[in-house]
XYZ file of C-alpha atoms in Angstrom:
722
model
C 33.684 116.628 102.347
C 34.919 119.900 104.367
C 32.045 120.035 107.030
C 30.001 123.244 107.626
C 28.868 122.545 110.848
C 25.282 123.606 112.180
C 24.162 126.632 114.027
C 24.015 124.817 117.192
C 25.065 126.159 120.535
C 29.136 127.007 120.925
C 29.307 124.400 123.750
C 27.586 121.446 122.053
C 29.662 122.334 118.812
C 32.993 121.996 120.684
C 31.854 118.751 122.300
C 30.659 117.463 118.867
C 34.100 118.740 117.442
C 35.887 116.817 120.379
C 34.166 113.498 119.450
C 35.315 114.374 115.551
C 38.856 114.483 117.058
C 38.988 111.343 118.805
C 39.029 109.602 115.816
C 42.808 110.612 115.157
C 44.104 112.389 118.292
C 44.323 111.371 121.896
C 42.667 112.445 124.727
C 45.656 115.144 125.904
C 45.896 116.775 122.745
C 42.007 116.959 122.577
C 41.702 118.678 125.828
C 44.821 121.198 124.528
C 42.510 122.334 121.996
C 39.483 122.767 124.177
C 41.614 124.792 126.320
C 42.340 127.112 123.318
C 38.489 127.065 122.592
C 37.832 128.163 126.286
C 40.684 131.166 126.036
C 39.159 132.211 122.826
C 35.746 132.683 124.085
C 36.671 134.444 127.026
C 39.028 136.980 124.804
C 36.036 137.402 122.266
C 33.562 137.935 124.887
C 30.998 140.526 123.895
C 32.036 140.336 120.318
C 29.455 139.683 117.679
C 29.802 138.760 113.671
C 27.988 140.783 110.990
C 25.374 137.846 110.956
C 24.686 138.583 114.604
C 26.350 135.390 116.089
C 28.648 135.276 118.747
C 31.986 135.793 117.366
C 33.436 132.567 118.590
C 31.271 130.820 116.326
C 34.082 131.981 113.550
C 37.160 129.955 115.117
C 35.306 127.268 115.700
C 33.924 126.572 112.228
C 37.459 127.322 111.181
C 38.392 124.515 113.502
C 36.030 122.237 112.397
C 37.048 122.548 108.707
C 40.639 121.360 109.980
C 39.341 118.612 111.574
C 37.453 117.421 108.564
C 41.464 117.405 106.886
C 42.362 115.679 109.875
C 45.007 118.347 110.569
C 47.386 118.236 114.433
C 46.267 119.504 117.061
C 48.479 122.912 117.066
C 46.465 123.900 113.916
C 43.290 123.309 115.415
C 44.400 125.360 118.650
C 45.701 127.960 116.174
C 42.345 128.211 114.670
C 40.645 129.004 117.509
C 42.899 131.499 118.572
C 43.639 132.861 114.806
C 41.952 136.370 115.549
C 42.622 136.618 119.214
C 46.056 139.036 118.710
C 44.111 141.107 116.062
C 40.972 141.432 117.855
C 41.286 141.427 121.594
C 44.821 142.965 122.033
C 46.076 139.712 123.670
C 50.249 139.966 123.325
C 51.835 137.117 121.107
C 53.916 136.519 124.145
C 50.551 135.707 126.386
C 49.656 132.715 124.096
C 53.115 131.464 123.702
C 53.087 131.114 127.829
C 49.818 129.314 127.693
C 49.696 127.460 124.422
C 53.483 126.965 123.824
C 55.891 128.754 121.122
C 54.795 126.844 117.892
C 50.962 127.476 118.689
C 51.675 131.342 119.048
C 54.370 131.586 116.087
C 51.092 129.818 114.283
C 48.872 132.577 115.173
C 51.094 135.342 114.853
C 52.007 134.328 111.193
C 48.000 134.033 110.242
C 47.335 137.479 112.476
C 49.922 139.141 110.044
C 48.499 138.078 106.628
C 45.362 140.517 107.368
C 46.666 143.024 109.714
C 48.298 145.824 107.901
C 46.442 149.202 106.087
C 46.940 149.721 102.292
C 47.156 152.740 100.117
C 45.334 150.828 97.182
C 43.451 147.213 96.454
C 46.174 146.116 94.680
C 48.969 146.827 96.919
C 46.837 145.500 99.470
C 46.918 142.131 97.600
C 50.391 141.856 96.847
C 51.673 143.114 100.309
C 49.075 140.014 101.738
C 50.782 137.531 99.251
C 54.285 138.462 99.713
C 53.776 137.920 103.877
C 51.814 134.837 102.854
C 54.755 133.492 101.355
C 56.876 134.262 104.434
C 54.532 132.629 106.663
C 54.376 129.263 104.309
C 58.221 129.208 104.363
C 58.449 129.657 108.031
C 55.452 127.039 108.552
C 52.815 125.533 105.753
C 50.437 125.099 108.008
C 50.065 129.096 108.720
C 48.413 129.232 105.010
C 46.429 126.065 105.766
C 44.636 127.766 108.902
C 44.097 130.546 106.669
C 42.284 128.873 103.748
C 40.152 127.468 106.232
C 39.257 130.698 107.799
C 38.782 132.340 104.014
C 36.478 129.340 103.362
C 34.186 129.865 106.667
C 34.237 133.710 105.773
C 33.321 133.181 102.199
C 30.300 130.661 102.822
C 29.163 133.423 105.668
C 29.724 136.368 103.539
C 26.166 137.268 102.990
C 25.849 139.676 105.556
C 28.814 141.988 104.491
C 27.892 145.356 102.151
C 28.087 144.732 98.483
C 31.607 146.348 97.887
C 33.100 144.276 100.448
C 31.510 141.098 99.071
C 32.963 141.784 95.903
C 36.510 142.539 96.702
C 36.799 139.544 98.947
C 35.350 137.396 96.094
C 37.639 138.852 94.069
C 40.733 137.940 96.327
C 39.252 134.573 96.832
C 39.338 133.787 93.122
C 42.664 135.662 92.267
C 44.684 134.280 95.086
C 43.381 131.939 97.630
C 41.963 129.347 95.319
C 44.827 129.018 93.158
C 47.106 128.541 96.340
C 44.488 125.826 97.429
C 45.218 124.277 93.882
C 48.831 124.427 94.119
C 48.751 122.923 97.332
C 46.686 119.919 96.148
C 43.891 120.760 98.360
C 40.906 120.187 95.751
C 37.936 120.387 98.011
C 38.846 123.521 99.196
C 39.602 125.077 95.962
C 36.502 123.831 94.334
C 34.630 125.424 97.308
C 36.472 128.410 97.221
C 35.890 128.898 93.719
C 31.903 128.133 93.647
C 31.488 130.572 96.604
C 33.841 133.383 94.779
C 31.563 132.798 91.973
C 28.266 132.793 93.453
C 28.926 135.748 95.174
C 30.262 137.751 91.826
C 27.711 136.528 89.425
C 24.904 135.564 91.694
C 21.989 135.225 88.619
C 24.671 133.472 86.454
C 25.327 130.535 89.315
C 21.747 130.295 89.914
C 21.094 129.991 86.049
C 23.679 127.236 85.704
C 23.088 125.515 89.177
C 19.023 124.956 87.917
C 20.098 123.724 84.628
C 22.514 121.295 85.947
C 20.105 119.995 88.311
C 17.677 119.459 85.496
C 19.967 117.849 83.522
C 21.032 115.318 86.191
C 17.478 114.294 86.363
C 17.025 113.564 82.729
C 20.318 111.705 82.464
C 20.064 109.319 85.683
C 19.446 106.533 83.450
C 22.282 106.723 81.476
C 24.586 107.079 84.404
C 23.301 104.640 86.134
C 23.627 102.227 83.000
C 27.250 103.295 82.905
C 28.162 102.978 86.613
C 26.430 99.280 86.399
C 28.368 98.254 83.174
C 31.761 99.514 85.110
C 30.810 97.587 88.290
C 30.193 94.571 86.079
C 33.210 94.554 84.397
C 35.518 94.998 87.578
C 33.910 92.131 89.377
C 34.114 90.009 86.130
C 37.929 90.464 86.604
C 38.030 90.042 89.992
C 39.392 94.136 90.889
C 38.235 95.899 93.482
C 36.949 99.306 93.181
C 34.016 101.536 94.678
C 32.959 103.797 91.406
C 31.614 107.520 92.248
C 30.312 110.017 89.639
C 32.166 113.245 89.693
C 30.214 116.393 90.115
C 31.189 119.431 87.598
C 31.765 122.401 89.709
C 29.748 125.913 88.878
C 32.820 127.854 88.423
C 34.348 125.744 86.126
C 31.258 125.135 83.830
C 31.298 128.946 83.300
C 34.511 129.484 82.651
C 34.815 126.599 80.238
C 31.502 128.377 78.504
C 33.097 131.879 78.655
C 37.060 130.931 78.019
C 36.571 128.007 75.640
C 33.343 129.220 73.972
C 31.524 125.916 74.924
C 27.905 125.479 75.031
C 26.514 124.126 78.009
C 25.224 120.919 76.729
C 28.482 120.131 74.883
C 30.113 120.344 78.549
C 27.420 118.311 80.054
C 27.733 115.707 77.613
C 30.734 114.289 79.225
C 29.856 111.804 82.132
C 32.416 111.807 84.715
C 33.433 108.559 87.414
C 36.158 108.062 89.704
C 37.114 104.447 90.478
C 38.957 104.299 94.115
C 40.776 101.058 94.515
C 43.524 99.418 96.702
C 47.176 99.325 94.892
C 48.891 101.225 92.558
C 49.022 97.841 90.538
C 44.989 97.804 90.592
C 44.885 101.173 88.805
C 46.557 99.828 85.962
C 44.262 96.774 85.673
C 40.971 98.673 85.900
C 42.414 101.099 83.156
C 42.832 97.455 81.098
C 39.378 96.793 82.252
C 37.647 99.934 80.997
C 39.353 100.109 78.137
C 38.525 96.986 76.973
C 34.620 97.905 77.955
C 34.530 101.487 75.889
C 36.854 102.539 72.821
C 39.408 104.882 74.326
C 39.749 108.493 72.875
C 43.156 108.800 71.492
C 45.495 111.391 72.892
C 43.088 112.024 76.144
C 44.968 109.235 78.517
C 47.083 110.979 81.001
C 49.354 109.016 83.371
C 49.774 111.201 86.591
C 50.533 108.237 88.718
C 54.268 108.048 86.931
C 54.398 111.749 86.368
C 52.810 113.344 89.266
C 51.474 116.798 89.074
C 53.542 119.664 90.830
C 50.924 119.845 93.789
C 51.484 115.808 94.418
C 48.482 114.895 92.536
C 48.399 111.668 91.329
C 45.875 109.164 89.221
C 44.985 107.923 85.579
C 42.993 109.589 83.609
C 41.327 108.457 80.319
C 38.315 109.254 78.184
C 36.406 106.535 76.456
C 33.377 106.506 73.912
C 30.448 104.447 74.666
C 26.805 104.949 74.700
C 27.417 107.406 72.035
C 28.655 109.623 74.964
C 32.153 110.608 76.177
C 33.066 109.175 79.306
C 35.758 110.640 81.729
C 37.405 108.468 84.109
C 39.703 108.831 86.699
C 41.185 105.736 88.383
C 43.155 106.494 91.963
C 44.078 104.346 95.347
C 42.195 105.596 98.529
C 45.617 107.387 99.353
C 45.758 109.291 96.092
C 42.320 110.185 96.578
C 43.019 111.577 100.240
C 45.726 113.569 98.796
C 43.787 114.691 95.737
C 41.102 116.307 98.070
C 43.295 117.462 100.583
C 46.673 117.928 99.426
C 48.852 119.145 101.634
C 47.082 118.702 104.558
C 47.027 115.005 103.876
C 50.846 114.942 105.061
C 49.719 115.185 108.748
C 47.227 112.252 108.441
C 49.922 110.270 107.352
C 52.695 111.608 109.692
C 53.289 108.786 111.775
C 53.111 106.270 108.387
C 54.919 108.415 105.656
C 54.101 106.723 102.157
C 56.067 107.661 98.863
C 53.061 109.583 97.646
C 52.902 112.234 100.868
C 56.609 112.566 100.679
C 56.410 113.339 96.938
C 53.574 115.838 97.551
C 55.890 117.388 100.480
C 58.730 117.749 98.438
C 56.844 119.702 95.676
C 55.481 121.955 97.816
C 58.765 122.690 99.509
C 60.435 123.243 96.273
C 57.268 125.380 95.044
C 57.664 127.756 98.473
C 61.420 127.738 98.022
C 60.606 129.098 94.493
C 58.333 131.632 95.747
C 61.200 132.747 98.177
C 63.691 133.248 95.470
C 61.341 135.417 93.623
C 60.224 137.487 96.566
C 63.835 138.573 97.007
C 64.378 139.233 93.293
C 61.192 141.488 93.160
C 61.838 145.378 93.936
C 58.116 145.566 95.279
C 55.314 143.683 96.030
C 52.980 143.953 92.679
C 55.932 142.981 90.667
C 56.043 139.926 92.949
C 52.423 139.024 92.622
C 52.665 139.634 88.745
C 55.484 136.685 88.568
C 53.346 134.519 91.131
C 49.706 134.584 89.146
C 51.674 132.891 86.556
C 52.605 130.102 88.361
C 49.082 129.361 90.244
C 47.681 128.883 87.070
C 49.568 126.248 85.225
C 48.454 123.883 82.579
C 51.304 121.556 82.812
C 53.583 119.742 80.415
C 56.217 117.228 81.369
C 59.752 117.105 79.740
C 62.988 115.175 80.391
C 66.420 116.477 81.432
C 69.628 114.612 79.404
C 69.672 112.140 82.423
C 66.202 111.378 82.420
C 64.542 113.659 85.548
C 61.014 114.754 84.779
C 60.642 118.425 84.727
C 57.032 119.953 85.459
C 56.361 123.137 83.616
C 53.574 125.333 82.632
C 52.169 125.111 79.196
C 54.049 127.577 76.772
C 57.124 127.194 78.847
C 60.513 127.404 76.259
C 63.960 126.028 76.747
C 64.811 129.277 78.821
C 62.089 128.319 81.322
C 63.326 124.954 81.420
C 66.837 126.205 82.301
C 65.837 128.469 84.871
C 63.613 125.649 86.411
C 66.843 123.594 86.462
C 68.640 126.659 88.677
C 68.800 130.137 87.886
C 73.018 129.944 87.460
C 72.183 127.719 84.269
C 69.190 130.144 83.122
C 71.671 133.369 83.085
C 74.284 131.380 81.406
C 72.303 129.627 78.703
C 72.991 130.369 74.990
C 71.550 127.628 73.270
C 69.799 124.372 73.601
C 69.408 120.999 72.198
C 65.657 119.524 71.747
C 65.552 115.485 70.891
C 69.375 116.078 70.755
C 69.012 118.624 67.555
C 69.698 122.563 68.226
C 66.510 124.150 69.002
C 65.502 127.825 69.254
C 65.389 129.455 72.622
C 62.306 130.981 72.646
C 59.875 127.868 70.923
C 57.738 126.520 73.369
C 58.075 122.688 74.476
C 55.917 119.836 74.464
C 55.336 117.119 76.659
C 58.020 114.057 76.143
C 60.863 116.085 74.982
C 64.170 115.748 75.898
C 65.588 119.417 76.627
C 69.634 120.375 76.865
C 70.825 123.104 77.961
C 74.220 124.873 76.612
C 75.846 127.347 78.665
C 78.630 129.740 78.036
C 80.887 131.505 81.011
C 79.988 135.043 81.251
C 76.780 134.741 78.795
C 74.434 136.967 80.355
C 70.620 136.955 79.894
C 69.107 138.841 76.913
C 66.320 141.758 77.339
C 64.527 139.757 74.464
C 63.599 137.074 76.300
C 61.196 138.539 78.671
C 59.183 138.431 75.626
C 58.561 135.160 75.656
C 59.437 133.225 79.063
C 56.092 131.892 80.791
C 57.242 131.105 84.525
C 57.410 133.680 87.208
C 61.260 132.411 88.623
C 62.689 132.836 84.725
C 60.914 136.533 84.181
C 61.810 137.559 87.605
C 65.635 136.079 87.897
C 66.203 137.743 84.097
C 64.864 141.275 85.509
C 66.713 140.759 88.519
C 70.023 140.434 86.381
C 69.334 143.125 83.949
C 68.390 145.745 86.874
C 71.923 144.840 88.149
C 73.670 145.032 84.971
C 71.850 148.451 84.060
C 73.150 149.580 87.607
C 76.589 148.605 86.902
C 76.830 149.856 83.412
C 75.273 153.537 84.632
C 78.294 153.546 87.071
C 80.625 152.857 84.857
C 79.491 155.122 82.285
C 78.597 157.871 84.925
C 82.067 157.721 86.026
C 83.663 158.016 82.640
C 81.379 161.313 81.651
C 82.020 162.648 85.473
C 85.800 162.115 84.978
C 85.924 163.782 81.282
C 83.931 166.584 82.788
C 86.117 167.159 85.540
C 89.184 167.110 83.288
C 87.534 170.002 81.386
C 87.815 171.989 84.740
C 91.526 170.732 85.284
C 90.747 168.518 88.495
C 89.922 165.065 89.090
C 87.660 163.521 91.509
C 90.363 162.452 94.040
C 90.972 166.276 94.296
C 87.139 166.877 95.546
C 86.624 166.870 99.281
C 84.333 164.590 100.659
C 82.543 167.421 102.132
C 81.765 169.073 98.706
C 80.979 165.924 97.383
C 78.219 165.178 100.009
C 77.099 168.531 99.611
C 76.152 168.258 96.157
C 74.752 164.842 96.745
C 72.216 166.769 99.258
C 71.419 169.293 96.961
C 70.672 166.828 94.447
C 68.292 164.910 96.521
C 69.919 161.753 96.007
C 70.410 159.298 98.982
C 74.271 158.538 97.763
C 77.258 159.972 95.205
C 76.855 156.827 93.663
C 72.791 157.417 92.613
C 74.129 160.646 91.662
C 76.973 158.897 89.270
C 74.307 156.381 87.965
C 71.753 159.131 87.259
C 74.832 160.686 84.893
C 75.146 157.219 83.200
C 71.233 157.265 82.422
C 71.120 160.336 81.112
C 68.776 161.917 83.553
C 71.775 164.481 84.723
C 74.154 166.601 82.729
C 77.984 165.510 83.617
C 79.408 169.044 83.280
C 76.561 170.363 85.346
C 77.313 167.998 88.383
C 81.077 168.460 87.683
C 80.584 172.294 87.931
C 78.894 171.859 91.203
C 81.991 169.713 92.741
C 84.738 172.235 91.488
C 82.583 175.430 92.324
C 82.846 174.785 95.787
C 79.050 175.750 95.734
C 76.735 172.524 95.491
C 73.794 175.195 94.283
C 75.767 176.453 91.441
C 73.927 174.826 88.155
C 72.398 177.886 86.797
C 75.035 180.342 87.549
C 76.718 182.545 85.285
C 79.110 180.235 83.524
C 81.772 182.910 83.491
C 81.944 182.999 87.245
C 82.688 179.118 87.286
C 86.263 177.821 86.908
C 87.681 178.059 83.507
C 87.369 174.852 81.177
C 90.746 173.894 79.369
C 90.739 172.108 76.131
C 90.951 168.687 77.766
C 87.196 168.453 77.576
C 87.356 167.443 74.091
C 89.263 164.388 74.745
C 87.078 161.893 73.088
C 85.437 158.665 75.182
C 86.735 155.383 73.944
C 83.715 153.009 72.983
C 84.395 149.370 72.252
C 81.049 148.553 70.724
C 80.062 145.749 73.269
C 79.201 148.497 76.159
C 75.307 146.859 76.885
C 72.219 147.941 77.903
C 72.990 151.763 78.055
C 74.822 152.623 75.103
C 72.928 151.800 71.901
C 73.638 152.777 68.448
C 71.403 154.907 66.346
C 69.194 153.533 63.826
C 68.892 156.762 61.697
C 72.659 157.031 60.834
C 73.825 153.405 61.659
C 77.460 154.234 62.851
C 80.195 151.688 62.276
C 83.659 151.388 63.308
C 85.651 154.376 61.503
C 83.019 156.590 61.688
C 83.308 160.056 63.661
C 80.935 159.611 66.353
C 79.158 161.433 69.339
C 77.297 160.554 72.224
C 73.798 161.808 73.015
C 72.181 161.100 76.410
C 69.006 159.902 76.406
C 67.327 160.497 79.775
C 66.677 157.043 81.393
C 68.172 155.227 78.754
C 71.458 155.845 78.777
C 73.994 157.046 75.901
C 72.883 157.080 71.796
C 75.898 156.956 69.360
C 75.397 158.846 66.155
C 77.384 159.719 63.384
C 78.572 163.144 63.721
C 77.094 164.199 60.493
C 73.711 162.769 61.462
C 70.843 164.975 60.566
C 69.147 164.244 64.053
C 71.800 165.806 66.346
C 71.106 169.001 67.667
C 72.053 171.922 65.305
C 72.053 174.915 68.166
C 75.403 175.809 69.830
C 73.892 174.926 73.398
C 73.192 171.475 72.355
C 75.940 170.454 70.490
C 78.037 171.691 73.418
C 76.628 169.082 75.388
C 77.438 166.080 72.862
C 80.208 163.936 73.902
C 83.130 163.280 71.695
C 83.632 159.676 71.174
C 86.553 157.289 69.676
C 86.454 153.815 68.464
C 88.655 151.164 70.012
C 91.180 149.434 67.760
C 90.266 145.828 68.151
C 86.677 145.669 67.602
C 84.855 142.322 66.696
C 81.403 143.012 66.992
C 79.207 143.144 63.512
C 77.053 146.283 62.802
C 74.359 147.293 60.616
C 74.863 149.223 57.253
C 72.209 150.168 54.675
C 72.977 150.085 51.447
C 71.278 151.175 48.222
C 72.077 149.728 44.920
C 71.281 150.510 41.198
C 71.645 147.732 38.930
C 70.286 146.954 35.340
C 67.369 144.368 35.802
C 68.934 140.840 34.203
C 68.401 137.084 35.232
C 70.645 135.835 37.955
C 71.622 139.521 39.284
C 70.591 138.802 42.647
C 72.183 135.850 43.404
C 75.636 137.684 42.102
C 74.621 140.549 44.512
C 74.388 137.704 47.584
C 77.501 135.567 46.384
C 79.555 139.297 46.145
C 78.631 139.832 49.501
C 79.305 136.407 50.837
C 82.690 136.329 48.888
C 83.442 139.874 51.314
C 82.927 138.064 54.225
C 79.524 139.953 54.853
C 76.106 138.983 56.131
C 72.881 139.905 54.564
C 70.346 140.879 56.921
C 67.581 142.093 54.518
C 67.063 142.782 50.966
C 64.465 144.560 49.014
C 63.998 144.729 45.626
C 62.141 147.991 44.071
C 61.137 148.283 40.218
C 62.210 151.945 38.524
C 61.603 150.848 35.247
C 61.625 147.827 32.967
C 64.987 148.066 32.709
C 66.626 149.307 35.937
C 65.899 148.187 39.310
C 66.756 149.613 43.170
C 68.204 147.259 45.714
C 67.678 148.077 49.402
C 70.409 145.873 51.102
C 71.329 145.596 54.795
C 74.225 143.880 55.658
C 76.477 143.295 58.556
C 80.384 144.620 58.607
C 82.686 144.875 61.298
C 83.966 148.211 60.402
C 84.421 151.154 57.573
C 87.369 148.902 55.607
C 85.305 146.293 55.858
C 82.349 148.063 54.303
C 84.887 149.632 51.544
C 86.040 145.940 50.337
C 82.367 144.682 50.352
C 81.192 147.952 48.640
C 84.133 147.564 46.094
C 83.197 143.490 45.235
C 79.435 144.681 44.663
C 80.746 147.600 42.147
C 82.574 145.308 40.156
C 79.525 143.416 39.052
C 79.062 144.373 35.390
C 74.767 145.044 36.054
C 75.588 147.621 39.154
C 75.483 151.434 37.909
C 75.546 152.852 41.337
C 75.782 152.106 44.999
C 75.707 154.377 48.213
C 75.304 154.051 52.160
C 72.083 154.840 53.316
C 71.903 157.559 56.221
C 68.449 158.547 57.211
């Protein structure tokens, strides 16, 4: 239970705190906490809270909360001093001299989470979160002090203006409660959720609270009866265990009613108990005992002892059917109970006697914080970062196995691509296929608990942009975006350089002949930060290569709308085609309207921000005016293209049995693949088949069309260009 702290004088409360600390800290450390209290009291002298209380009551209450979690003396000192830097102007160095570097760092970390002014609320939240991840990476205690600070602020939110209450409550439900949950701090998480819910929806909270109290009163007999039978069964088998009732929290009742479309009585008709015992072995024995008492519901048993949750939580969960009601039971040891309530904070309680449970808990949290830091490095801005992270803060876990039997925990709905990135970013980036339970599976299919997943990689493979439509973890999403951004940048530079060289060649010069001063003049005139950015803009289609080339050769950066007659004469080299290979990547696309294939005469059209689109030179979508035509880039195909291209064919034929099978066979005999086939009835005797096939060039297409033409039922065939 997290203490609230009563309304007594501050001096009395610091004595109360000291006596609580004496249960787990030595006198020397308690005196250091006292010293921090008196220092903070002096620093905040004259400052009042909105409630009218002296300001010092807030840091003292935060320290009380942390004492309830049995946190170390440095965390408690930081709790006392956490607003000193921000509110009283005392510098960090002064705190370091007085209380040591560690405490000063903790105070500075907590201060930085709330210090900066932001332009928008979303940005404020996101920036705060980024700073929080840095603080967590340096010392996880920073976030524990911050959570206790937020908990006390939520408890005393009443006197705040309405808008501020709403903002703080939303931020609490969006960020702080999920972090507490992720760190395994169930007590703080549920209290933050209930306080946030009560602040946002006071009437709904009051209504549900009254309904719960009323129902609890009328169900007292059933609860006592079930508890008595469970106790009897444990005594009969000489199993140690204390049985506790489990309260349903208001926010969780509301969310189940809202999102799972359940009625209040459906939710409350489940009776929940927790059995706390001595050892792991006892947990499994008690499970057997309760299953002999009431029938277990199939598919509702979860073993979080063998497979702990990501935040270190361990327990056995089972749902039983007895006395005409469902009974939910959680079975765990005392240590697991402490960790279920206090999560990562339990690490300090067991610091001197580390156990397997706390070390698992610590490792899981370390891995999560490390993942956050990786995401932070890859995200372009804080809003993108928080979008990735929010996904990871609300996991409904599934558990899958690597081929070597290691258990991986992923959010519900995760795919093999998410699994690949969870193992390592490089494996995700190089992933090309997967085996699920030793059978080839789709990269986009959601995984199920218990499956064994093997990732197949290939050297030089790159993430597919389509993966973004189905991955669910923040790590996978941010890694894919990061690679695609870098790939896009590299490709835009390549394409931009090719187009600029071609235009400069048309002016009878080359890049090596242009002076650095002239390049810098053109860069600054175009208001970009570097020549690379200018070249990249050309590749993206945001700038025209021949205009930049003209600026570079004219000796005048501003020469972009001048009379073309005054610019240097372009020679015929401008019509030298650029070679394309069909594998250019993200910035070279083939037009859907005319579906060009190797061998077709083609031209490139720049599409602002998206690069080059390749069209057949007879395509009806190309610009028709002289100036528009002059801006097209002439292209030629490379000789050794292996890629397949889509072509649409229109086949008129006489309707007879088996003709579609004959058509499909003809395509296969010509080494083609059918992507899509559509049959339209023309009349009782004739039909039209629309066919999209894959070919690797004009010769291949001609061979395929000849095969189809040789079918006796076919009367006419032609290639469709929209």
